[in-house]
PDB file of C-alpha atoms and ligand atoms in Angstrom:
ATOM      1  CA  UNK V1294       0.084  -0.050   0.013  1.00 47.00           C
ATOM      2  CA  UNK V1295       2.621   2.436   1.148  1.00 50.00           C
ATOM      3  CA  UNK V1296       4.943   1.424  -1.685  1.00 54.00           C
ATOM      4  CA  UNK V1297       2.136   1.720  -4.212  1.00 51.00           C
ATOM      5  CA  UNK V1298       1.597   5.303  -3.013  1.00 52.00           C
ATOM      6  CA  UNK V1299       5.246   5.918  -3.504  1.00 51.00           C
ATOM      7  CA  UNK V1300       5.027   4.744  -7.099  1.00 49.00           C
ATOM      8  CA  UNK V1301       2.066   6.968  -7.664  1.00 47.00           C
ATOM      9  CA  UNK V1302       3.617   9.996  -6.043  1.00 46.00           C
ATOM     10  CA  UNK V1303       6.850   9.472  -7.790  1.00 45.00           C
ATOM     11  CA  UNK V1304       4.975  10.182 -11.025  1.00 42.00           C
ATOM     12  CA  UNK V1305       3.802  13.539  -9.757  1.00 40.00           C
ATOM     13  CA  UNK V1306       7.277  15.126  -9.266  1.00 33.00           C
ATOM     14  CA  UNK V1307       5.820  18.599  -9.449  1.00 33.00           C
ATOM     15  CA  UNK V1308       3.962  18.211  -6.176  1.00 35.00           C
ATOM     16  CA  UNK V1309       5.642  19.728  -3.146  1.00 32.00           C
ATOM     17  CA  UNK V1310       4.588  17.066  -0.708  1.00 32.00           C
ATOM     18  CA  UNK V1311       6.803  14.558  -2.520  1.00 32.00           C
ATOM     19  CA  UNK V1312       9.616  15.749  -0.268  1.00 30.00           C
ATOM     20  CA  UNK V1313       8.166  13.655   2.582  1.00 31.00           C
ATOM     21  CA  UNK V1314       9.243  10.569   0.690  1.00 32.00           C
ATOM     22  CA  UNK V1315      12.853   9.567   0.444  1.00 30.00           C
ATOM     23  CA  UNK V1316      14.820  10.047  -2.673  1.00 31.00           C
ATOM     24  CA  UNK V1317      14.503   6.424  -3.801  1.00 31.00           C
ATOM     25  CA  UNK V1318      10.949   7.037  -4.851  1.00 32.00           C
ATOM     26  CA  UNK V1319      12.117   9.348  -7.638  1.00 31.00           C
ATOM     27  CA  UNK V1320      14.002   6.479  -9.140  1.00 33.00           C
ATOM     28  CA  UNK V1321      10.732   4.625  -9.743  1.00 53.00           C
ATOM     29  CA  UNK V1322       8.900   6.462 -12.387  1.00 62.00           C
ATOM     30  CA  UNK V1323       7.038   3.594 -14.090  1.00 79.00           C
ATOM     31  CA  UNK V1324       6.409   3.931 -17.804  1.00 90.00           C
ATOM     32  CA  UNK V1325       3.479   1.691 -18.680  1.00 95.00           C
ATOM     33  CA  UNK V1326       2.292   0.315 -22.032  1.00 95.00           C
ATOM     34  CA  UNK V1327      -1.445  -0.156 -22.691  1.00 96.00           C
ATOM     35  CA  UNK V1328      -1.444  -3.850 -21.958  1.00 96.00           C
ATOM     36  CA  UNK V1329       0.283  -3.055 -18.625  1.00 96.00           C
ATOM     37  CA  UNK V1330      -2.138  -0.296 -17.834  1.00 97.00           C
ATOM     38  CA  UNK V1331      -5.028  -2.758 -18.492  1.00 96.00           C
ATOM     39  CA  UNK V1332      -3.409  -5.180 -16.072  1.00 96.00           C
ATOM     40  CA  UNK V1333      -3.067  -2.477 -13.379  1.00 96.00           C
ATOM     41  CA  UNK V1334      -6.617  -1.404 -13.848  1.00 96.00           C
ATOM     42  CA  UNK V1335      -8.047  -4.964 -13.615  1.00 97.00           C
ATOM     43  CA  UNK V1336      -5.832  -5.715 -10.663  1.00 97.00           C
ATOM     44  CA  UNK V1337      -6.739  -2.586  -8.754  1.00 97.00           C
ATOM     45  CA  UNK V1338     -10.489  -3.366  -9.175  1.00 97.00           C
ATOM     46  CA  UNK V1339     -10.062  -6.996  -8.203  1.00 97.00           C
ATOM     47  CA  UNK V1340      -8.255  -6.084  -5.041  1.00 97.00           C
ATOM     48  CA  UNK V1341     -11.171  -3.986  -3.862  1.00 98.00           C
ATOM     49  CA  UNK V1342     -13.587  -6.936  -4.606  1.00 98.00           C
ATOM     50  CA  UNK V1343     -11.255  -9.176  -2.516  1.00 98.00           C
ATOM     51  CA  UNK V1344     -11.371  -6.673   0.402  1.00 98.00           C
ATOM     52  CA  UNK V1345     -15.177  -6.697   0.138  1.00 98.00           C
ATOM     53  CA  UNK V1346     -15.152 -10.534   0.352  1.00 98.00           C
ATOM     54  CA  UNK V1347     -13.328 -10.295   3.711  1.00 98.00           C
ATOM     55  CA  UNK V1348     -15.782  -7.535   4.874  1.00 98.00           C
ATOM     56  CA  UNK V1349     -18.746  -9.841   4.038  1.00 98.00           C
ATOM     57  CA  UNK V1350     -17.155 -12.640   5.998  1.00 97.00           C
ATOM     58  CA  UNK V1351     -16.294 -10.561   9.062  1.00 97.00           C
ATOM     59  CA  UNK V1352     -18.510  -7.545   9.477  1.00 98.00           C
ATOM     60  CA  UNK V1353     -21.979  -7.445  11.080  1.00 97.00           C
ATOM     61  CA  UNK V1354     -22.446  -3.763  10.569  1.00 98.00           C
ATOM     62  CA  UNK V1355     -25.255  -3.085   8.000  1.00 97.00           C
ATOM     63  CA  UNK V1356     -23.719   0.001   6.683  1.00 97.00           C
ATOM     64  CA  UNK V1357     -20.343  -1.546   6.152  1.00 98.00           C
ATOM     65  CA  UNK V1358     -21.961  -4.631   4.531  1.00 98.00           C
ATOM     66  CA  UNK V1359     -23.926  -2.438   2.200  1.00 97.00           C
ATOM     67  CA  UNK V1360     -20.786  -0.494   1.208  1.00 98.00           C
ATOM     68  CA  UNK V1361     -18.967  -3.783   0.601  1.00 98.00           C
ATOM     69  CA  UNK V1362     -21.816  -4.905  -1.657  1.00 98.00           C
ATOM     70  CA  UNK V1363     -21.652  -1.671  -3.669  1.00 98.00           C
ATOM     71  CA  UNK V1364     -17.862  -2.165  -4.041  1.00 98.00           C
ATOM     72  CA  UNK V1365     -18.327  -5.718  -5.255  1.00 98.00           C
ATOM     73  CA  UNK V1366     -20.866  -4.824  -7.900  1.00 97.00           C
ATOM     74  CA  UNK V1367     -19.313  -1.602  -9.095  1.00 97.00           C
ATOM     75  CA  UNK V1368     -15.765  -2.968  -9.433  1.00 97.00           C
ATOM     76  CA  UNK V1369     -17.112  -6.109 -11.157  1.00 97.00           C
ATOM     77  CA  UNK V1370     -18.851  -3.789 -13.618  1.00 96.00           C
ATOM     78  CA  UNK V1371     -15.570  -1.934 -14.306  1.00 97.00           C
ATOM     79  CA  UNK V1372     -13.683  -5.228 -14.807  1.00 97.00           C
ATOM     80  CA  UNK V1373     -16.420  -6.393 -17.236  1.00 96.00           C
ATOM     81  CA  UNK V1374     -15.987  -3.199 -19.223  1.00 96.00           C
ATOM     82  CA  UNK V1375     -12.186  -3.517 -19.163  1.00 96.00           C
ATOM     83  CA  UNK V1376     -12.300  -7.085 -20.271  1.00 96.00           C
ATOM     84  CA  UNK V1377     -14.805  -6.298 -23.070  1.00 96.00           C
ATOM     85  CA  UNK V1378     -12.499  -3.440 -24.263  1.00 96.00           C
ATOM     86  CA  UNK V1379      -9.138  -5.419 -24.345  1.00 95.00           C
ATOM     87  CA  UNK V1380     -10.947  -8.342 -26.063  1.00 96.00           C
ATOM     88  CA  UNK V1381     -12.211  -6.038 -28.737  1.00 96.00           C
ATOM     89  CA  UNK V1382      -8.766  -4.265 -29.035  1.00 93.00           C
ATOM     90  CA  UNK V1383      -7.091  -7.687 -28.964  1.00 93.00           C
ATOM     91  CA  UNK V1384      -4.857  -6.553 -26.212  1.00 91.00           C
ATOM     92  CA  UNK V1385      -3.688  -9.057 -23.526  1.00 94.00           C
ATOM     93  CA  UNK V1386      -3.259  -7.423 -20.058  1.00 95.00           C
ATOM     94  CA  UNK V1387       0.391  -7.788 -19.059  1.00 95.00           C
ATOM     95  CA  UNK V1388       1.602  -8.112 -15.476  1.00 95.00           C
ATOM     96  CA  UNK V1389       4.167  -5.546 -14.403  1.00 95.00           C
ATOM     97  CA  UNK V1390       5.964  -4.015 -11.422  1.00 94.00           C
ATOM     98  CA  UNK V1391       3.007  -1.812 -10.473  1.00 94.00           C
ATOM     99  CA  UNK V1392       0.408  -4.586 -10.621  1.00 95.00           C
ATOM    100  CA  UNK V1393       2.662  -6.985  -8.787  1.00 95.00           C
ATOM    101  CA  UNK V1394       3.303  -4.336  -6.116  1.00 94.00           C
ATOM    102  CA  UNK V1395      -0.411  -3.813  -5.796  1.00 95.00           C
ATOM    103  CA  UNK V1396      -0.962  -7.550  -5.256  1.00 96.00           C
ATOM    104  CA  UNK V1397       1.774  -8.053  -2.735  1.00 95.00           C
ATOM    105  CA  UNK V1398       0.614  -5.003  -0.682  1.00 96.00           C
ATOM    106  CA  UNK V1399      -3.027  -6.160  -0.866  1.00 97.00           C
ATOM    107  CA  UNK V1400      -2.001  -9.641   0.402  1.00 97.00           C
ATOM    108  CA  UNK V1401      -0.409  -7.956   3.436  1.00 97.00           C
ATOM    109  CA  UNK V1402      -3.448  -5.669   4.002  1.00 97.00           C
ATOM    110  CA  UNK V1403      -5.775  -8.690   3.618  1.00 98.00           C
ATOM    111  CA  UNK V1404      -3.820 -10.564   6.275  1.00 97.00           C
ATOM    112  CA  UNK V1405      -4.010  -7.648   8.722  1.00 97.00           C
ATOM    113  CA  UNK V1406      -7.741  -7.258   8.109  1.00 98.00           C
ATOM    114  CA  UNK V1407      -8.357 -10.923   8.676  1.00 97.00           C
ATOM    115  CA  UNK V1408      -6.595 -10.701  12.015  1.00 97.00           C
ATOM    116  CA  UNK V1409      -9.218  -8.186  13.295  1.00 97.00           C
ATOM    117  CA  UNK V1410     -12.776  -8.612  14.368  1.00 96.00           C
ATOM    118  CA  UNK V1411     -15.855  -6.701  15.437  1.00 96.00           C
ATOM    119  CA  UNK V1412     -15.686  -2.811  15.578  1.00 97.00           C
ATOM    120  CA  UNK V1413     -11.974  -2.901  15.107  1.00 97.00           C
ATOM    121  CA  UNK V1414     -12.415  -4.862  11.827  1.00 98.00           C
ATOM    122  CA  UNK V1415     -15.027  -2.376  10.579  1.00 98.00           C
ATOM    123  CA  UNK V1416     -12.839   0.509  11.334  1.00 98.00           C
ATOM    124  CA  UNK V1417      -9.737  -1.029   9.754  1.00 98.00           C
ATOM    125  CA  UNK V1418     -11.693  -2.120   6.596  1.00 98.00           C
ATOM    126  CA  UNK V1419     -13.236   1.339   6.025  1.00 98.00           C
ATOM    127  CA  UNK V1420      -9.949   3.202   6.883  1.00 98.00           C
ATOM    128  CA  UNK V1421      -8.241   1.000   4.267  1.00 98.00           C
ATOM    129  CA  UNK V1422     -11.067   1.681   1.730  1.00 98.00           C
ATOM    130  CA  UNK V1423     -10.600   5.432   2.177  1.00 98.00           C
ATOM    131  CA  UNK V1424      -6.770   5.209   1.802  1.00 97.00           C
ATOM    132  CA  UNK V1425      -7.019   2.652  -1.021  1.00 97.00           C
ATOM    133  CA  UNK V1426      -9.517   4.712  -3.121  1.00 98.00           C
ATOM    134  CA  UNK V1427      -7.373   7.859  -2.547  1.00 97.00           C
ATOM    135  CA  UNK V1428      -4.288   5.938  -3.857  1.00 96.00           C
ATOM    136  CA  UNK V1429      -6.163   4.458  -6.860  1.00 96.00           C
ATOM    137  CA  UNK V1430      -7.631   7.864  -7.742  1.00 97.00           C
ATOM    138  CA  UNK V1431      -4.160   9.343  -7.676  1.00 95.00           C
ATOM    139  CA  UNK V1432      -2.809   6.394  -9.831  1.00 95.00           C
ATOM    140  CA  UNK V1433      -5.669   6.542 -12.392  1.00 96.00           C
ATOM    141  CA  UNK V1434      -5.520  10.313 -12.790  1.00 96.00           C
ATOM    142  CA  UNK V1435      -1.721  10.748 -12.398  1.00 94.00           C
ATOM    143  CA  UNK V1436      -0.355   7.705 -14.056  1.00 94.00           C
ATOM    144  CA  UNK V1437      -2.889   5.504 -15.986  1.00 96.00           C
ATOM    145  CA  UNK V1438      -4.806   8.168 -17.846  1.00 97.00           C
ATOM    146  CA  UNK V1439      -1.767  10.274 -18.852  1.00 96.00           C
ATOM    147  CA  UNK V1440       0.098   7.178 -20.078  1.00 96.00           C
ATOM    148  CA  UNK V1441      -2.778   5.518 -21.979  1.00 96.00           C
ATOM    149  CA  UNK V1442      -2.077   5.521 -25.710  1.00 95.00           C
ATOM    150  CA  UNK V1443      -5.457   4.086 -26.906  1.00 96.00           C
ATOM    151  CA  UNK V1444      -8.211   6.622 -26.835  1.00 97.00           C
ATOM    152  CA  UNK V1445     -10.836   4.015 -25.725  1.00 96.00           C
ATOM    153  CA  UNK V1446      -8.734   2.777 -22.823  1.00 96.00           C
ATOM    154  CA  UNK V1447      -8.152   6.418 -21.767  1.00 97.00           C
ATOM    155  CA  UNK V1448     -11.877   6.978 -22.037  1.00 96.00           C
ATOM    156  CA  UNK V1449     -12.786   4.015 -19.927  1.00 96.00           C
ATOM    157  CA  UNK V1450     -10.405   5.180 -17.182  1.00 97.00           C
ATOM    158  CA  UNK V1451     -11.795   8.711 -17.353  1.00 97.00           C
ATOM    159  CA  UNK V1452     -15.304   7.146 -16.953  1.00 95.00           C
ATOM    160  CA  UNK V1453     -14.188   5.224 -13.857  1.00 97.00           C
ATOM    161  CA  UNK V1454     -12.847   8.266 -11.980  1.00 97.00           C
ATOM    162  CA  UNK V1455     -16.298   9.693 -10.929  1.00 97.00           C
ATOM    163  CA  UNK V1456     -17.245   6.248  -9.554  1.00 98.00           C
ATOM    164  CA  UNK V1457     -13.968   6.106  -7.574  1.00 98.00           C
ATOM    165  CA  UNK V1458     -14.547   9.530  -6.136  1.00 98.00           C
ATOM    166  CA  UNK V1459     -18.175   8.548  -5.197  1.00 98.00           C
ATOM    167  CA  UNK V1460     -16.779   5.455  -3.531  1.00 98.00           C
ATOM    168  CA  UNK V1461     -14.313   7.554  -1.575  1.00 98.00           C
ATOM    169  CA  UNK V1462     -16.998   9.962  -0.439  1.00 98.00           C
ATOM    170  CA  UNK V1463     -19.201   6.976   0.570  1.00 98.00           C
ATOM    171  CA  UNK V1464     -16.274   5.368   2.484  1.00 98.00           C
ATOM    172  CA  UNK V1465     -15.579   8.708   4.252  1.00 98.00           C
ATOM    173  CA  UNK V1466     -19.287   8.828   5.231  1.00 97.00           C
ATOM    174  CA  UNK V1467     -19.248   5.333   6.744  1.00 98.00           C
ATOM    175  CA  UNK V1468     -15.856   6.195   8.442  1.00 98.00           C
ATOM    176  CA  UNK V1469     -17.555   9.187  10.148  1.00 97.00           C
ATOM    177  CA  UNK V1470     -20.584   7.085  11.208  1.00 96.00           C
ATOM    178  CA  UNK V1471     -18.344   4.432  12.778  1.00 96.00           C
ATOM    179  CA  UNK V1472     -16.718   7.062  15.063  1.00 87.00           C
TER     180      UNK V1472
ATOM    181  CA  UNK T 248     -78.497  51.411  -9.170  1.00 52.00           C
ATOM    182  CA  UNK T 249     -78.849  48.294  -6.996  1.00 57.00           C
ATOM    183  CA  UNK T 250     -79.650  46.290 -10.027  1.00 59.00           C
ATOM    184  CA  UNK T 251     -76.542  47.567 -11.893  1.00 57.00           C
ATOM    185  CA  UNK T 252     -74.317  46.612  -8.956  1.00 55.00           C
ATOM    186  CA  UNK T 253     -75.796  43.081  -8.901  1.00 55.00           C
ATOM    187  CA  UNK T 254     -75.305  42.625 -12.578  1.00 53.00           C
ATOM    188  CA  UNK T 255     -71.769  43.840 -12.407  1.00 53.00           C
ATOM    189  CA  UNK T 256     -70.779  41.679  -9.384  1.00 58.00           C
ATOM    190  CA  UNK T 257     -72.356  38.496 -10.945  1.00 58.00           C
ATOM    191  CA  UNK T 258     -70.338  39.249 -14.098  1.00 50.00           C
ATOM    192  CA  UNK T 259     -67.079  39.438 -12.059  1.00 52.00           C
ATOM    193  CA  UNK T 260     -68.114  36.404 -10.190  1.00 50.00           C
ATOM    194  CA  UNK T 261     -68.662  34.212 -13.271  1.00 56.00           C
ATOM    195  CA  UNK T 262     -65.553  35.503 -14.856  1.00 50.00           C
ATOM    196  CA  UNK T 263     -63.580  34.479 -11.753  1.00 49.00           C
ATOM    197  CA  UNK T 264     -65.312  31.087 -11.698  1.00 50.00           C
ATOM    198  CA  UNK T 265     -64.548  30.425 -15.312  1.00 52.00           C
ATOM    199  CA  UNK T 266     -60.959  31.481 -14.882  1.00 50.00           C
ATOM    200  CA  UNK T 267     -60.432  29.139 -11.947  1.00 47.00           C
ATOM    201  CA  UNK T 268     -62.220  26.298 -13.835  1.00 46.00           C
ATOM    202  CA  UNK T 269     -60.162  26.915 -16.978  1.00 50.00           C
ATOM    203  CA  UNK T 270     -56.852  26.997 -15.175  1.00 50.00           C
ATOM    204  CA  UNK T 271     -57.519  23.838 -13.300  1.00 49.00           C
ATOM    205  CA  UNK T 272     -58.622  22.056 -16.397  1.00 48.00           C
ATOM    206  CA  UNK T 273     -55.575  23.229 -18.362  1.00 50.00           C
ATOM    207  CA  UNK T 274     -53.223  22.164 -15.484  1.00 51.00           C
ATOM    208  CA  UNK T 275     -54.697  18.691 -15.579  1.00 56.00           C
ATOM    209  CA  UNK T 276     -54.945  18.524 -19.322  1.00 53.00           C
ATOM    210  CA  UNK T 277     -51.294  18.196 -20.276  1.00 87.00           C
ATOM    211  CA  UNK T 278     -49.110  16.296 -17.815  1.00 93.00           C
ATOM    212  CA  UNK T 279     -45.549  16.449 -19.033  1.00 96.00           C
ATOM    213  CA  UNK T 280     -42.712  13.911 -19.076  1.00 97.00           C
ATOM    214  CA  UNK T 281     -39.355  15.083 -17.807  1.00 98.00           C
ATOM    215  CA  UNK T 282     -36.078  13.290 -18.073  1.00 98.00           C
ATOM    216  CA  UNK T 283     -33.273  12.951 -15.409  1.00 98.00           C
ATOM    217  CA  UNK T 284     -30.069  11.335 -16.665  1.00 98.00           C
ATOM    218  CA  UNK T 285     -27.960   9.371 -14.256  1.00 98.00           C
ATOM    219  CA  UNK T 286     -24.499  10.075 -15.547  1.00 97.00           C
ATOM    220  CA  UNK T 287     -20.951   9.941 -14.078  1.00 97.00           C
ATOM    221  CA  UNK T 288     -22.499   9.259 -10.646  1.00 98.00           C
ATOM    222  CA  UNK T 289     -24.819  12.259 -10.700  1.00 98.00           C
ATOM    223  CA  UNK T 290     -28.476  13.036 -11.227  1.00 98.00           C
ATOM    224  CA  UNK T 291     -28.674  15.453 -14.095  1.00 98.00           C
ATOM    225  CA  UNK T 292     -30.338  17.823 -13.431  1.00 98.00           C
ATOM    226  CA  UNK T 293     -29.796  17.517  -9.691  1.00 98.00           C
ATOM    227  CA  UNK T 294     -33.035  19.393  -8.941  1.00 98.00           C
ATOM    228  CA  UNK T 295     -36.073  19.207 -11.109  1.00 98.00           C
ATOM    229  CA  UNK T 296     -39.262  21.346 -10.961  1.00 98.00           C
ATOM    230  CA  UNK T 297     -42.429  19.709 -12.197  1.00 98.00           C
ATOM    231  CA  UNK T 298     -46.243  20.000 -11.866  1.00 97.00           C
ATOM    232  CA  UNK T 299     -48.151  17.509  -9.744  1.00 96.00           C
ATOM    233  CA  UNK T 300     -49.200  14.643 -12.147  1.00 97.00           C
ATOM    234  CA  UNK T 301     -46.109  14.973 -14.405  1.00 97.00           C
ATOM    235  CA  UNK T 302     -43.967  11.999 -15.047  1.00 98.00           C
ATOM    236  CA  UNK T 303     -40.260  11.772 -14.498  1.00 98.00           C
ATOM    237  CA  UNK T 304     -38.141   9.256 -16.295  1.00 98.00           C
ATOM    238  CA  UNK T 305     -34.684   8.437 -14.906  1.00 98.00           C
ATOM    239  CA  UNK T 306     -32.182   7.007 -17.437  1.00 98.00           C
ATOM    240  CA  UNK T 307     -29.014   5.204 -16.230  1.00 98.00           C
ATOM    241  CA  UNK T 308     -26.170   6.121 -18.578  1.00 97.00           C
ATOM    242  CA  UNK T 309     -23.433   4.711 -16.310  1.00 97.00           C
ATOM    243  CA  UNK T 310     -21.722   1.315 -16.504  1.00 95.00           C
ATOM    244  CA  UNK T 311     -22.994   0.400 -12.921  1.00 95.00           C
ATOM    245  CA  UNK T 312     -26.373   0.022 -11.432  1.00 97.00           C
ATOM    246  CA  UNK T 313     -28.078   2.848  -9.527  1.00 98.00           C
ATOM    247  CA  UNK T 314     -31.476   3.401  -7.913  1.00 98.00           C
ATOM    248  CA  UNK T 315     -33.807   6.330  -7.171  1.00 98.00           C
ATOM    249  CA  UNK T 316     -35.067   6.139  -3.627  1.00 98.00           C
ATOM    250  CA  UNK T 317     -37.050   8.740  -1.511  1.00 98.00           C
ATOM    251  CA  UNK T 318     -34.580   9.809   1.158  1.00 97.00           C
ATOM    252  CA  UNK T 319     -36.541  10.918   4.208  1.00 96.00           C
ATOM    253  CA  UNK T 320     -38.775   7.889   4.853  1.00 96.00           C
ATOM    254  CA  UNK T 321     -37.909   5.588   1.926  1.00 96.00           C
ATOM    255  CA  UNK T 322     -41.510   6.219   0.799  1.00 97.00           C
ATOM    256  CA  UNK T 323     -40.817   4.940  -2.703  1.00 98.00           C
ATOM    257  CA  UNK T 324     -37.939   3.360  -4.665  1.00 98.00           C
ATOM    258  CA  UNK T 325     -37.149   2.383  -8.233  1.00 98.00           C
ATOM    259  CA  UNK T 326     -35.256  -0.746  -7.002  1.00 97.00           C
ATOM    260  CA  UNK T 327     -32.123  -1.465  -9.010  1.00 97.00           C
ATOM    261  CA  UNK T 328     -31.869   0.300 -12.374  1.00 98.00           C
ATOM    262  CA  UNK T 329     -29.251  -1.649 -14.287  1.00 97.00           C
ATOM    263  CA  UNK T 330     -26.701   0.017 -16.621  1.00 96.00           C
ATOM    264  CA  UNK T 331     -28.524   1.392 -19.632  1.00 96.00           C
ATOM    265  CA  UNK T 332     -31.905   0.907 -17.987  1.00 98.00           C
ATOM    266  CA  UNK T 333     -34.602   3.383 -16.933  1.00 98.00           C
ATOM    267  CA  UNK T 334     -37.495   3.904 -14.484  1.00 98.00           C
ATOM    268  CA  UNK T 335     -40.420   6.344 -14.426  1.00 98.00           C
ATOM    269  CA  UNK T 336     -42.753   7.679 -11.870  1.00 98.00           C
ATOM    270  CA  UNK T 337     -45.692   9.953 -11.754  1.00 98.00           C
ATOM    271  CA  UNK T 338     -45.038  12.718  -9.276  1.00 97.00           C
ATOM    272  CA  UNK T 339     -47.605  13.257  -6.511  1.00 96.00           C
ATOM    273  CA  UNK T 340     -45.421  15.264  -4.081  1.00 96.00           C
ATOM    274  CA  UNK T 341     -42.067  16.947  -3.675  1.00 97.00           C
ATOM    275  CA  UNK T 342     -39.255  14.889  -2.564  1.00 98.00           C
ATOM    276  CA  UNK T 343     -35.489  14.610  -1.695  1.00 98.00           C
ATOM    277  CA  UNK T 344     -34.214  11.391  -3.102  1.00 98.00           C
ATOM    278  CA  UNK T 345     -30.938   9.542  -3.315  1.00 98.00           C
ATOM    279  CA  UNK T 346     -29.273   6.439  -4.667  1.00 98.00           C
ATOM    280  CA  UNK T 347     -29.255   3.886  -1.913  1.00 97.00           C
ATOM    281  CA  UNK T 348     -26.414   2.097  -3.648  1.00 98.00           C
ATOM    282  CA  UNK T 349     -24.233   5.104  -3.681  1.00 98.00           C
ATOM    283  CA  UNK T 350     -25.601   7.002  -0.719  1.00 97.00           C
ATOM    284  CA  UNK T 351     -23.761  10.325  -1.503  1.00 97.00           C
ATOM    285  CA  UNK T 352     -25.688  10.705  -4.835  1.00 98.00           C
ATOM    286  CA  UNK T 353     -28.569  12.971  -4.306  1.00 98.00           C
ATOM    287  CA  UNK T 354     -31.447  14.610  -6.144  1.00 98.00           C
ATOM    288  CA  UNK T 355     -34.536  16.690  -5.596  1.00 98.00           C
ATOM    289  CA  UNK T 356     -38.090  16.980  -6.969  1.00 98.00           C
ATOM    290  CA  UNK T 357     -39.686  20.444  -6.541  1.00 98.00           C
ATOM    291  CA  UNK T 358     -43.342  21.072  -7.161  1.00 97.00           C
ATOM    292  CA  UNK T 359     -44.506  24.147  -9.161  1.00 94.00           C
TER     293      UNK T 359
HETATM  294 CU1  LIG C2695     -25.893   5.063  -7.638  1.00 69.45          CU
END
């Protein structure tokens, strides 16, 4: 998670707050091809579906469960669109450093979530959803959209942004209610 | 003189009555259909002003499902409107509504 953020932020060198990260992060400025971008997009969506699976197993809070259900359905819808697009474009999503980093960080986060229960779980899940959506929004707008070559791929990513922003606002609302 | 006043006032009275009857009849005569698009996670327009008896049709232009649900007491709901789907309702009262799937999406029906 933290490292993924580093990757994201390193692509936004102009931003002043980059100085909080060590100089190493500047060395990682990933250049992604369209098949790699497609892989990152599908992976990022799948990860949030996987977090929702954990929430459905562990939470008893109606608001949290409803949020998890929305994440499941919406991110599935995005993946379906992405798969339809790459199939039509005859592009095969290609794993890469960013998608691998996403997966290994998600595995760690998933483990940490599974170790919690009750209200502590609900809080950890929603806190992670807020942080994760912020990171994904930064990655989609700062990395994936600018680097997309294909106009339809760029268009799909642009269409996903408002949904991610809505998810973030929704997660922040639940976060507030849990306090 | 008395008779003249009576004639005049009954004229005014019938004019008034026919005006009221006419305006009521015309208000009922042509209920309109209005469209609200659900697009990029927003109700467009967010607030819509209609006459009682008009119909509103909500069209989901997004790739994900939405719904249209009365917010204060859940008095009515469209249930799930799939991507590309639509739902319509004849308006009987003003309402604040929202999408119960994406609870931060809000809209408003205002009556004329
Ligand atoms: Cu919605």
